[in-house]
Coordinates of C-alpha atoms and ligand atoms in Angstrom, one line a residue:
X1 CA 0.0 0.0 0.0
X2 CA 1.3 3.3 -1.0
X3 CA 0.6 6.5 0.0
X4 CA 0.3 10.3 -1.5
X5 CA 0.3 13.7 -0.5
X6 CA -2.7 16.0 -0.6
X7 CA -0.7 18.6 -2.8
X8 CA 0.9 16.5 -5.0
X9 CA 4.3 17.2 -4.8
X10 CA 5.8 15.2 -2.1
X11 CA 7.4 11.4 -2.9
X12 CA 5.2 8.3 -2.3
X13 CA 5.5 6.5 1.0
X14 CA 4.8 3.2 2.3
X15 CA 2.9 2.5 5.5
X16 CA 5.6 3.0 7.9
X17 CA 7.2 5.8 6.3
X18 CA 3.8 8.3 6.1
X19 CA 3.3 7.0 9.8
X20 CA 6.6 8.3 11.1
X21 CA 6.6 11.8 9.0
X22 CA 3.4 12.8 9.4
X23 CA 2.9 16.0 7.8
X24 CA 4.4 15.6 4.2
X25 CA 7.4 17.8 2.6
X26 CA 4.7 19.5 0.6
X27 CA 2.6 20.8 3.0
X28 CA -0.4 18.5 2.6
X29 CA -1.6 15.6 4.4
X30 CA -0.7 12.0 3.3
X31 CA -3.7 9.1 2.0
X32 CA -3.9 5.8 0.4
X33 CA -3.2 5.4 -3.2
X34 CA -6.8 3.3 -3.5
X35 CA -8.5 2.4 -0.7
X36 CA -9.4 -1.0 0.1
X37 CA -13.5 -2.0 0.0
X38 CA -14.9 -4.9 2.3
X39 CA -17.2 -6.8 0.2
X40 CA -20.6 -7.3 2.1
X41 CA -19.4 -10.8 3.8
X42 CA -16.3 -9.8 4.9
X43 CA -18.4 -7.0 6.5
X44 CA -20.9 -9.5 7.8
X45 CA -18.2 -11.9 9.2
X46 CA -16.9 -8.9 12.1
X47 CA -20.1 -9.3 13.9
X48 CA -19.8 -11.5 16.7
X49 CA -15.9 -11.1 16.5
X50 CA -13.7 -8.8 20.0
X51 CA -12.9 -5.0 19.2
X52 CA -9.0 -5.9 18.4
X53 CA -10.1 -8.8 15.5
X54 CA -12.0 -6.2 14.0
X55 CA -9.4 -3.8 14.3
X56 CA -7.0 -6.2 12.4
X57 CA -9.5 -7.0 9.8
X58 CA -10.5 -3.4 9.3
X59 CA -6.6 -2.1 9.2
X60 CA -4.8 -5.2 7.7
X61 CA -4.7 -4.1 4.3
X62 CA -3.9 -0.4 4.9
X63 CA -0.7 -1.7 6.3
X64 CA 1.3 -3.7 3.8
X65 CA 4.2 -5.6 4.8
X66 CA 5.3 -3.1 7.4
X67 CA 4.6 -5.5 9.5
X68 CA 3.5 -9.5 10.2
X69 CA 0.4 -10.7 10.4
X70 CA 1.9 -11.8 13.8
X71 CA 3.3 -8.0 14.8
X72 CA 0.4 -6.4 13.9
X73 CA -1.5 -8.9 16.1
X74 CA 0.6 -8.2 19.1
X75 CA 0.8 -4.5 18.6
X76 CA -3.3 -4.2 18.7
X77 CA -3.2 -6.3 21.9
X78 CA -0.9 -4.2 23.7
X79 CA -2.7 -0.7 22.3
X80 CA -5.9 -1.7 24.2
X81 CA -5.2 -3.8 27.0
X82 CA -5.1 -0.7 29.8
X83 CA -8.8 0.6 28.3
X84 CA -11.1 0.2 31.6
X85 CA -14.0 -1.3 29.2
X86 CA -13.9 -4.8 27.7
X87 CA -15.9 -4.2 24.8
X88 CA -13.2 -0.9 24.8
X89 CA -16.0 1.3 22.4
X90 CA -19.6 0.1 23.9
X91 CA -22.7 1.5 22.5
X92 CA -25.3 2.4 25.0
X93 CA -29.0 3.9 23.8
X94 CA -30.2 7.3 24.3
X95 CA -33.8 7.0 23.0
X96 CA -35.7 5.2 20.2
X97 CA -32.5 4.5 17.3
X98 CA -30.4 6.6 19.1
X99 CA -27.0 5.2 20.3
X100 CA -23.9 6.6 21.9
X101 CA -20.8 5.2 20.9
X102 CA -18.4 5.6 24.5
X103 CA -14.9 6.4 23.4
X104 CA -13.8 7.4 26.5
X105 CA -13.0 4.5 28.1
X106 CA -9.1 4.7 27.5
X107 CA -6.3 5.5 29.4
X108 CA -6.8 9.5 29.4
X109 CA -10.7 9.3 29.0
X110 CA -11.2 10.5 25.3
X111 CA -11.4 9.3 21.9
X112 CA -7.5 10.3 21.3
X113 CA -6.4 6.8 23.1
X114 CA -7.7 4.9 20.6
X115 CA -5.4 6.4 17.8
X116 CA -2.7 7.3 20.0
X117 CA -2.3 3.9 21.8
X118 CA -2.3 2.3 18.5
X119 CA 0.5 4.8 17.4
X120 CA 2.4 4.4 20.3
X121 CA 2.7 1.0 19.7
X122 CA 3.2 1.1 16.1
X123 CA 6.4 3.7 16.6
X124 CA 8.1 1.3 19.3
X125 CA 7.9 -1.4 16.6
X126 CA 9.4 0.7 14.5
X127 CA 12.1 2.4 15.6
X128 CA 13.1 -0.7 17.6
X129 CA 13.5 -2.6 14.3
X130 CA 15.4 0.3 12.5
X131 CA 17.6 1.7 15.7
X132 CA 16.3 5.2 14.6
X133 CA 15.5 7.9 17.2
X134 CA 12.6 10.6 16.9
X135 CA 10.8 13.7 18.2
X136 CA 7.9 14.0 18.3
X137 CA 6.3 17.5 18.6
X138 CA 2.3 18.3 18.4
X139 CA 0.0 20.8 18.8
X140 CA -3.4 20.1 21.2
X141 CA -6.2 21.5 22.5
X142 CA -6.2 19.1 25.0
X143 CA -7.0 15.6 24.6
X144 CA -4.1 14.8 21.8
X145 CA -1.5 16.2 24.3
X146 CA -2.2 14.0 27.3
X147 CA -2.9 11.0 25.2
X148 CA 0.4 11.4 23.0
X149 CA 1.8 12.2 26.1
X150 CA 0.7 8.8 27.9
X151 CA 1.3 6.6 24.7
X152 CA 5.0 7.5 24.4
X153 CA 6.0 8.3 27.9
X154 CA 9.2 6.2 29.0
X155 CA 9.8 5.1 25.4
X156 CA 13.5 4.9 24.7
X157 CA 13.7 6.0 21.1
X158 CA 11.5 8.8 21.5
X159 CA 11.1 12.4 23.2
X160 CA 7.8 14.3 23.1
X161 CA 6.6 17.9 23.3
X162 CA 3.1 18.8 23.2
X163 CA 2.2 22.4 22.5
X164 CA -0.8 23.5 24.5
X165 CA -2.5 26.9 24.5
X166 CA -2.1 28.6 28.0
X167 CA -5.0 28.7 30.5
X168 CA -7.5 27.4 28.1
X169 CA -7.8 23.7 28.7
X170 CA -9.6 21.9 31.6
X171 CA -7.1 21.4 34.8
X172 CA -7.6 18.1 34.2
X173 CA -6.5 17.9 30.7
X174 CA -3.4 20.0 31.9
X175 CA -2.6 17.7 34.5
X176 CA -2.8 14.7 32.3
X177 CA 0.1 16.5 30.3
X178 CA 2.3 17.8 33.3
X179 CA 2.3 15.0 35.6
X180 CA 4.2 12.2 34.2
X181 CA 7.4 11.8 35.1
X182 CA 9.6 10.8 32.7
X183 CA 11.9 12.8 31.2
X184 CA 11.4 12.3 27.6
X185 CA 8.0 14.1 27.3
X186 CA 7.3 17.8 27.9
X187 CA 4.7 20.1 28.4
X188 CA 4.8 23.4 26.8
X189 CA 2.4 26.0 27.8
X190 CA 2.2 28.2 24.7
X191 CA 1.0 32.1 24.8
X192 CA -1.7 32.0 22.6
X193 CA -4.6 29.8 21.1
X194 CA -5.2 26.7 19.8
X195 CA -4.6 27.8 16.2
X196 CA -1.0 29.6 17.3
X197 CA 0.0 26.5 18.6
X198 CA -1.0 24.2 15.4
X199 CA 0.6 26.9 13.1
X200 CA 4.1 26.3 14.9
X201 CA 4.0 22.6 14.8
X202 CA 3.5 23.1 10.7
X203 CA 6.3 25.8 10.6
X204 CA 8.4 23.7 12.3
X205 CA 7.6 20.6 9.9
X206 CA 8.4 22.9 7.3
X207 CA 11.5 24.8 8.7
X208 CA 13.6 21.7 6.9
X209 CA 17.1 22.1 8.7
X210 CA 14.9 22.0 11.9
X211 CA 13.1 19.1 11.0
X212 CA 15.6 17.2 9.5
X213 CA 18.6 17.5 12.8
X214 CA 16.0 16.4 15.7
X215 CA 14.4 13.8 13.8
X216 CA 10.9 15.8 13.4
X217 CA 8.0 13.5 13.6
X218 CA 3.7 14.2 14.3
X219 CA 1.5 12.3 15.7
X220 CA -1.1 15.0 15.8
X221 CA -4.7 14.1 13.8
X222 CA -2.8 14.7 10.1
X223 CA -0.9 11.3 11.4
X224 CA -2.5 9.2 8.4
X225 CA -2.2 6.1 10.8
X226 CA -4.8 8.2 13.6
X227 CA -7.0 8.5 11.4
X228 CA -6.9 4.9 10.4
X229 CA -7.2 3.5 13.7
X230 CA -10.2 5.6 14.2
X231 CA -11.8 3.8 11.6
X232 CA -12.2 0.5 13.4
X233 CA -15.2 1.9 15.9
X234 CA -17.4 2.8 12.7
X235 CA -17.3 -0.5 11.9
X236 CA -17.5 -2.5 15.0
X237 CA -20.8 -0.1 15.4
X238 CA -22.5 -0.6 12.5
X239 CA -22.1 -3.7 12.8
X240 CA -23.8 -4.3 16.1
X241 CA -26.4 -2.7 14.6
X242 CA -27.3 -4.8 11.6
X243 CA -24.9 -3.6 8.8
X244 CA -23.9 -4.7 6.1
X245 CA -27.4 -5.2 6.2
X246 CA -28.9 -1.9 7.5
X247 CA -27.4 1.7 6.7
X248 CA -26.5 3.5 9.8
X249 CA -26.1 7.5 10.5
X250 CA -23.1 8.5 13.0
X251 CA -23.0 12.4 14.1
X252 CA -19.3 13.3 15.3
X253 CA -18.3 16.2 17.7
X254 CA -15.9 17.3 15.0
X255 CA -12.6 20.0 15.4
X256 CA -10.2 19.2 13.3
X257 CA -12.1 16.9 10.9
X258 CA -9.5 13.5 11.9
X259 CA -12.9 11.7 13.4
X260 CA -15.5 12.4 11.1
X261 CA -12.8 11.7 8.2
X262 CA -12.3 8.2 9.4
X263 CA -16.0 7.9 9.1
X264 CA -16.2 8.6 5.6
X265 CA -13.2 6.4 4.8
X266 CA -15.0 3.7 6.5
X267 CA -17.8 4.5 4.2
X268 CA -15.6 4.2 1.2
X269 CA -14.8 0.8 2.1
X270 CA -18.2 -0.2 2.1
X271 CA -19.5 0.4 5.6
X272 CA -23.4 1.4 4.5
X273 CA -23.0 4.7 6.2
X274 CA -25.7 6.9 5.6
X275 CA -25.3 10.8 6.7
X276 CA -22.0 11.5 8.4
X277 CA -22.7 14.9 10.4
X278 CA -20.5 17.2 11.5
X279 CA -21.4 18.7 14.8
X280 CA -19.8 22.2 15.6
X281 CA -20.1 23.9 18.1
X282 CA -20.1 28.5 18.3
X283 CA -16.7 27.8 16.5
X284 CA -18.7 26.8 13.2
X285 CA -16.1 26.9 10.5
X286 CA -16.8 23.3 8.9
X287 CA -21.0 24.2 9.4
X288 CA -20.7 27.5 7.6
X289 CA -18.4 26.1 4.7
X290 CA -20.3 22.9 4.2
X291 CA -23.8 25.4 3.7
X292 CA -22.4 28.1 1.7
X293 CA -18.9 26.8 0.5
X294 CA -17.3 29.6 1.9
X295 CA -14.1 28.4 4.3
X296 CA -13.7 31.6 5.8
X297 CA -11.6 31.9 9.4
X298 CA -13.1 34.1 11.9
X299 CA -11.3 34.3 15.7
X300 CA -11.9 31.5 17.6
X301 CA -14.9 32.5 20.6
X302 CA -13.2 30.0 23.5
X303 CA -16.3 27.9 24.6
X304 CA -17.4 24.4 27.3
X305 CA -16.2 22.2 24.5
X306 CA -12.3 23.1 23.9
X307 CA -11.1 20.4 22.4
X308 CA -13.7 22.2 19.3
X309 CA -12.4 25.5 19.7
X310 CA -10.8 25.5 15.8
X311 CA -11.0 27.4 13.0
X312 CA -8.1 25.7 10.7
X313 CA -9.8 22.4 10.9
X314 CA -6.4 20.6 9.3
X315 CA -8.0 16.8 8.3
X316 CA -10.9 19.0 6.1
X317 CA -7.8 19.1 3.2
X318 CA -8.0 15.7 3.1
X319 CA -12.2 15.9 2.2
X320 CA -11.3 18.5 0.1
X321 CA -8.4 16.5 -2.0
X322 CA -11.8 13.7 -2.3
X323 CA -14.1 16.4 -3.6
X324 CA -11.8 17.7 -5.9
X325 CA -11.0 14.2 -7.4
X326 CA -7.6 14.1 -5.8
X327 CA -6.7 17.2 -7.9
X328 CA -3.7 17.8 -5.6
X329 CA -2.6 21.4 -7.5
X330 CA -6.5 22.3 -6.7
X331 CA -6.1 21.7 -3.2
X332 CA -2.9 23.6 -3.0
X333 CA -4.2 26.7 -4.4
X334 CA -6.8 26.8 -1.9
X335 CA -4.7 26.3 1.0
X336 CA -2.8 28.9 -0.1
X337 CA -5.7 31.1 -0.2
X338 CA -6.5 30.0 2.8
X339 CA -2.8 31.3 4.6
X340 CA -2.6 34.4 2.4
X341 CA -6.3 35.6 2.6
X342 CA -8.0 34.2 5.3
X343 CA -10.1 31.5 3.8
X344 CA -11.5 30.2 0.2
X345 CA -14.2 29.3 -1.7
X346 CA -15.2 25.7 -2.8
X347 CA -16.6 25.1 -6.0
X348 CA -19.6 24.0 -6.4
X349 CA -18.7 20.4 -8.1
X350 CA -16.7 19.9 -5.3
X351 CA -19.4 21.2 -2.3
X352 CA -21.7 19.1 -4.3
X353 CA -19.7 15.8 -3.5
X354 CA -19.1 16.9 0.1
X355 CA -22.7 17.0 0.4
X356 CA -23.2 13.3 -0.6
X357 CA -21.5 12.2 2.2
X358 CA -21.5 14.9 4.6
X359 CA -24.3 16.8 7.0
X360 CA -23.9 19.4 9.5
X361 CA -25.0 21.3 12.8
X362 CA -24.2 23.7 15.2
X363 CA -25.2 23.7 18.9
X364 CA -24.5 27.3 20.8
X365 CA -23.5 27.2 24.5
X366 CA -26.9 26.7 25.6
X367 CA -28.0 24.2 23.8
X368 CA -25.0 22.6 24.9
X369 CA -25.9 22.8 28.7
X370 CA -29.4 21.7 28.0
X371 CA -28.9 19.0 26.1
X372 CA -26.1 17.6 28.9
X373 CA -29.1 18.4 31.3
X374 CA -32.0 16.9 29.4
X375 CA -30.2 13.5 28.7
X376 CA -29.3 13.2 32.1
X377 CA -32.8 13.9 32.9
X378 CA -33.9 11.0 30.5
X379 CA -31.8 8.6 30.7
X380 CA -29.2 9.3 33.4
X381 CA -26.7 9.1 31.0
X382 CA -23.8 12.2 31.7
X383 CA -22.2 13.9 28.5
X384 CA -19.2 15.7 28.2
X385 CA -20.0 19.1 26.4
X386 CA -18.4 17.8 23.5
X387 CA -20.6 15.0 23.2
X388 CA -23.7 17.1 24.3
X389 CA -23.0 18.7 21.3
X390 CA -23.1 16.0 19.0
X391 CA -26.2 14.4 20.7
X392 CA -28.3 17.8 20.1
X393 CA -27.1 18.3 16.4
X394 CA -27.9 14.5 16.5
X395 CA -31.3 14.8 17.4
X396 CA -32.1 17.7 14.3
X397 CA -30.8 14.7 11.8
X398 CA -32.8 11.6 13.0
X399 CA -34.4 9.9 9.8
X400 CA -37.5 7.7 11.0
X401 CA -35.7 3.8 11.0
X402 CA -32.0 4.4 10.3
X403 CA -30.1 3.8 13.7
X404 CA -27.9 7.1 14.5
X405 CA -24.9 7.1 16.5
X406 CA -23.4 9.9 18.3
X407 CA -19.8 9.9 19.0
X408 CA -19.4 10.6 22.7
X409 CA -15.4 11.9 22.2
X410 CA -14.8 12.1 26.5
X411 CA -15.6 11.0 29.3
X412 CA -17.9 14.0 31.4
X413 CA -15.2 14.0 34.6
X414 CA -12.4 15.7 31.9
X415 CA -14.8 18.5 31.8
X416 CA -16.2 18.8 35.4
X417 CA -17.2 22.3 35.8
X418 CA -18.9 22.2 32.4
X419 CA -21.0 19.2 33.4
X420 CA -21.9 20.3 37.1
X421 CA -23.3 23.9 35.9
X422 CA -25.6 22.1 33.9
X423 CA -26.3 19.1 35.7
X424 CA -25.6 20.3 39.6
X425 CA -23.7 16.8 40.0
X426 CA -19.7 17.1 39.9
X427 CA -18.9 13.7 38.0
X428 CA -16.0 11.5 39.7
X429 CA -13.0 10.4 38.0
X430 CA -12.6 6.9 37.6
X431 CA -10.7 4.7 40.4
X432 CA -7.5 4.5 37.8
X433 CA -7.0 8.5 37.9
X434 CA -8.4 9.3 41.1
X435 CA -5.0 11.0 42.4
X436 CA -4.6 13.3 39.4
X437 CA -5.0 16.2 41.3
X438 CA -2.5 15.4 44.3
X439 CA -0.1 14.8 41.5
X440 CA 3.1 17.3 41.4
X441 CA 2.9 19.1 38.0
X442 CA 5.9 19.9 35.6
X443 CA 5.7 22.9 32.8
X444 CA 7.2 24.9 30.5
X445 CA 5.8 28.2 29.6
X446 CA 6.7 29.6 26.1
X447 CA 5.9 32.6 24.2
X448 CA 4.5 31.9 20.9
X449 CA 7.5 32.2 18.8
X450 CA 8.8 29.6 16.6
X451 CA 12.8 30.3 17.4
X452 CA 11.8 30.1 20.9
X453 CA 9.5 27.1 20.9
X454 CA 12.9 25.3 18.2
X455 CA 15.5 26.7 20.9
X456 CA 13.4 24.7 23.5
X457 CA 13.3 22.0 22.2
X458 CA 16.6 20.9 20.7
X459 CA 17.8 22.7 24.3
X460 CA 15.7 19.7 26.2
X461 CA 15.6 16.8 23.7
X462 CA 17.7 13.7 24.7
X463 CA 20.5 13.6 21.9
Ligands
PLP501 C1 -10.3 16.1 19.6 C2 -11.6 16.1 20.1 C3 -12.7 16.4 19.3 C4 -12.6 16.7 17.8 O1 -12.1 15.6 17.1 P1 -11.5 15.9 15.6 O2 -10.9 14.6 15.2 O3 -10.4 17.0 15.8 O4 -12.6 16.4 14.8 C5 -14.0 16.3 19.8 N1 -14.2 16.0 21.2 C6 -13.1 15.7 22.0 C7 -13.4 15.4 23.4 C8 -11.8 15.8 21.5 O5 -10.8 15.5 22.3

C-alpha cells in the first residue's frame, strides 16, 4: 500500500514511512493510493468477533508488509489492554434509534487513546526494528497532548513535546500532560490559542534544517495512521447494529475533521453509512463552509467544549483533496488562499460531493448545557460538552428507521465544571485517575515564537 500527498508534490511512502513523517514535505496531508473495500461478507463476518479482531480486519490491508500478520496482532493487543472497558468502544442507547458510541473508556478518557495507543505501539515497533530515534512535537487542544503524552512516555527511542494553548484547557486535561514523570516528554504551555499552537507545529515541519537535525515527527490528527485507527469503531458499530445489512447514520463532535474523516473512509470501504454529520459547536467553521462553501476563518470564541475550539480544521484538506477528485494542484491553491487571505471558496462540483457524504450542525452554548441536562434527565446518561454537542445536532438529523450514533469523544469528569453547571452533579474520575489532582505538576511556559519554541526543544531533547 502506498501512500500520497494531498498537494501532489511530495514522494510516495509506504505505510511506515507516512506514519513516522506525518505531515508531508509539501505541506499537505498523506492518504492511500486506492482504498481498500470490504465486500458485504467480509463486512458481515466482524459481527460476533472482540474489538482488536475487527481492528486487524479493518486495518490489515492499509498496512502492507510493514509488518507481520503476527506484529500487527501483538501490537493491537498491547494498544488496548489498559482501556477500563472490555468491549473498549460500547454502545449504550439514548432513546428510540439513538446510540452513543463511548470512546472514553481509555487510558486519558477521550477518543484520542484509541489512535494514540495504537500509534504508540506502532512507533516502538518501529524504531526498535530500525535503531532510529525521533521527536515527536504536536500541537493540542487538550485531549491529543495528554494521550500522545501517555502513549509514548518512558519510550527509549522517542522524546515528546506537546504544545498546548495557555489557560485554556480543563485542569484536568493539563494535569494529564504535566504530571508524568519521565523525562522524555514535555509540556509546553504556549501564549496563545489553539490555532498559534497548530501553526508552529506546521512551521516547524516545514523549517527543513529544523526538522531534519531532531528527527521531526507528528502524531497530531494529520498522522495518516490516527486517522486509520479511528476507523475500526465505525465498523465495530455498525455492525452491532445490523450492517452490512442496514445503513447506519453516526454524528461526530468534529474540530479538526481526523474523526468524522475516518468515518467517511469507512464508508468508502463499504460500511453502509448513511449521513456523516458534523457537529460544531459556536466555532462553526466546517458548518458554515459545508452550507455556503465559503471556508472563511473568523477568531476563535473560547467555549465548554475546547477540544472544538478550531477554526483551521487541518484533516478538512484531506475531504477536500476527495471532492476535488484528488486534484492535488487544486487543493494547494486553496490552501494557499487559505494562509494568504483568510479563507476560500469551494466550488460548487466539489461542495456538491461533500454534500453526498456529509451533513452538519451547530449547537451554541446553551443548547449545549441543555442538552447535557436533558439526557441526564432522561436517561441518566452524563455527556461531556463535547458530546452534548453532537447528541443535540444528533437529534435535528434523526431519519424515522436508520439507527444514528453519536460519538461521545470524552468522558464528562475531563470537563467537570462544564457538566456540574448544567447538571448540579460534579462527576468522579474513575478509580484509575483518582490522584490526578494530588499529583506534582511539571511545565514549561513559552511565548509563541517559533525560534523560541525550536530553541526549547533541541535545548531539552535527549540527543
Ligand atoms: C479532539 C476532540 C474532538 C474533535 O475531534 P477531531 O478529530 O479533531 O474532529 C472532539 N471531542 C473531543 C473530546 C476531542 O478530544
Amino acid at each position: 500500500m502506498q501512500y500520497v500527498s494531498t498537494r501532489g508534490q511530495a514522494p510516495v511512502l509506504n505505510f511506515e514511512q507516512a506514519m513516522l513523517t506525518g505531515l508531508a514535505r509539501d505541506g499537505g496531508l498523506y492518504l492511500p493510493e486506492t482504498i481498500p473495500v470490504m465486500a458485504p461478507a467480509e463486512i458481515g463476518a466482524l459481527a460476533g468477533l472482540s474489538y482488536e479482531e475487527t481492528a486487524f480486519r479493518v486495518m490489515r490491508p492499509f498496512v502492507g508488509d510493514a509488518f507481520t500478520d503476527h506484529e500487527f496482532t501483538a501490537i493491537i493487543a498491547r494498544a488496548y489492554r489498559a482501556f477500563g472497558h472490555a468491549a473498549r468502544a460500547p454502545l449504550v442507547q439514548l432513546g428510540p434509534n439513538h446510540f452513543l458510541l463511548e470512546l472514553f473508556h481509555g487510558p486519558t478518557l477521550a477518543f484520542k487513546d484509541f489512535a494514540m495507543q495504537l500509534i504508540g505501539q506502532l512507533f516502538q515497533a518501529a524504531l526498535e526494528r530500525s535503531g532510529q530515534r525521533v521527536t515527536i512535537v504536536g500541537a493540542t487542544s487538550g485531549d491529543t497532548g495528554s494521550a500522545a503524552i501517555e502513549a509514548f512516555r518512558g519510550l527509549d527511542n522517542v522524546d515528546v513535546f506537546i504544545l498546548f494553548p495557555h489557560g485554556r484547557v480543563s485542569e484536568v486535561q493539563r494535569r494529564q500532560m504535566t504530571t508524568p514523570t519521565e523525562d522524555n516528554v514535555h509540556a509546553l504551555a504556549v501564549d496563545g490559542d489553539f490555532d498559534d499552537c497548530q501553526a508552529a507545529v506546521k512551521d516547524m515541519f516545514n523549517d527543513f534544517a529544523f526538522r531534519d537535525s531532531v528527527g521531526l515527527a507528528g502524531v497530531n490528527s494529520i498522522n495518516w495512521a490516527r486517522v486509520l485507527a479511528q476507523v475500526v469503531y465505525y465498523f465495530s458499530a455498525a455492525v452491532s447494529l445490523g450492517a452490512p445489512g442496514r445503513v447506519v447514520d453516526f454524528t461526530v463532535p468534529t474540530g479538526n475533521f481526523g474523526d468524522i474523516f475516518a468515518g467517511y473512509i469507512a464508508k468508502r470501504m463499504g460500511l453502509p453509512v448513511g449521513q456523516l454529520v458534523v457537529a460544531t459547536n459556536q466555532n462553526d467553521i466546517l458548518h458554515r463552509a459545508l452550507g455556503t462553501g465559503g471556508y472563511v476563518k473568523q477568531g476563535v470564541v473560547p467555549s465548554i467544549s475546547p477540544s472544538m475550539d478550531i477554526q483551521v480544521s487541518s484533516n478538512f484538506e484531506r475531504a477536500l483533496f476527495e471532492a476535488y477528485e484528488r486534484d492535488g494542484k487544486a487543493v494547494a491553491q486553496l490552501m494557499e488562499e487559505l494562509k494568504t487571505q483568510g479563507g476560500f471558496h469551494i466550488s460548487q462540483g466539489a461542495l456538491e460531493k461533500l454534500g453526498e457524504s456529509f451533513a452538519s450542525g451547530r449547537a451554541s452554548e446553551e443548547e449545549t448545557s441543555a442538552t447535557i441536562r436533558a439526557v441526564h434527565a432522561a436517561t441518566g446518561e452524563i455527556l461531556c460538552p463535547h458530546s452534548a454537542v453532537g447528541v443535540r445536532v444528533a437529534e435535528a438529523h434523526l431519519r424515522g428507521p436508520v439507527p444514528m450514533v453519536t460519538l461521545a469523544t470524552a468522558h464528562p469528569a475531563k470537563f467537570p465544571d462544564a457538566v456540574e453547571a448544567a447538571t448540579g452533579l460534579r462527576p468522579p474520575l474513575p478509580a484509575r485517575l483518582a490522584d490526578l489532582y494530588e499529583r506534582d505538576e511539571r511545565v514549561s511556559r513559552v511565548a509563541n515564537d517559533l525560534g523560541a519554541i525550536e530553541a526549547l526543544i533541541k535545548e531539552r531533547r535527549r540527543a
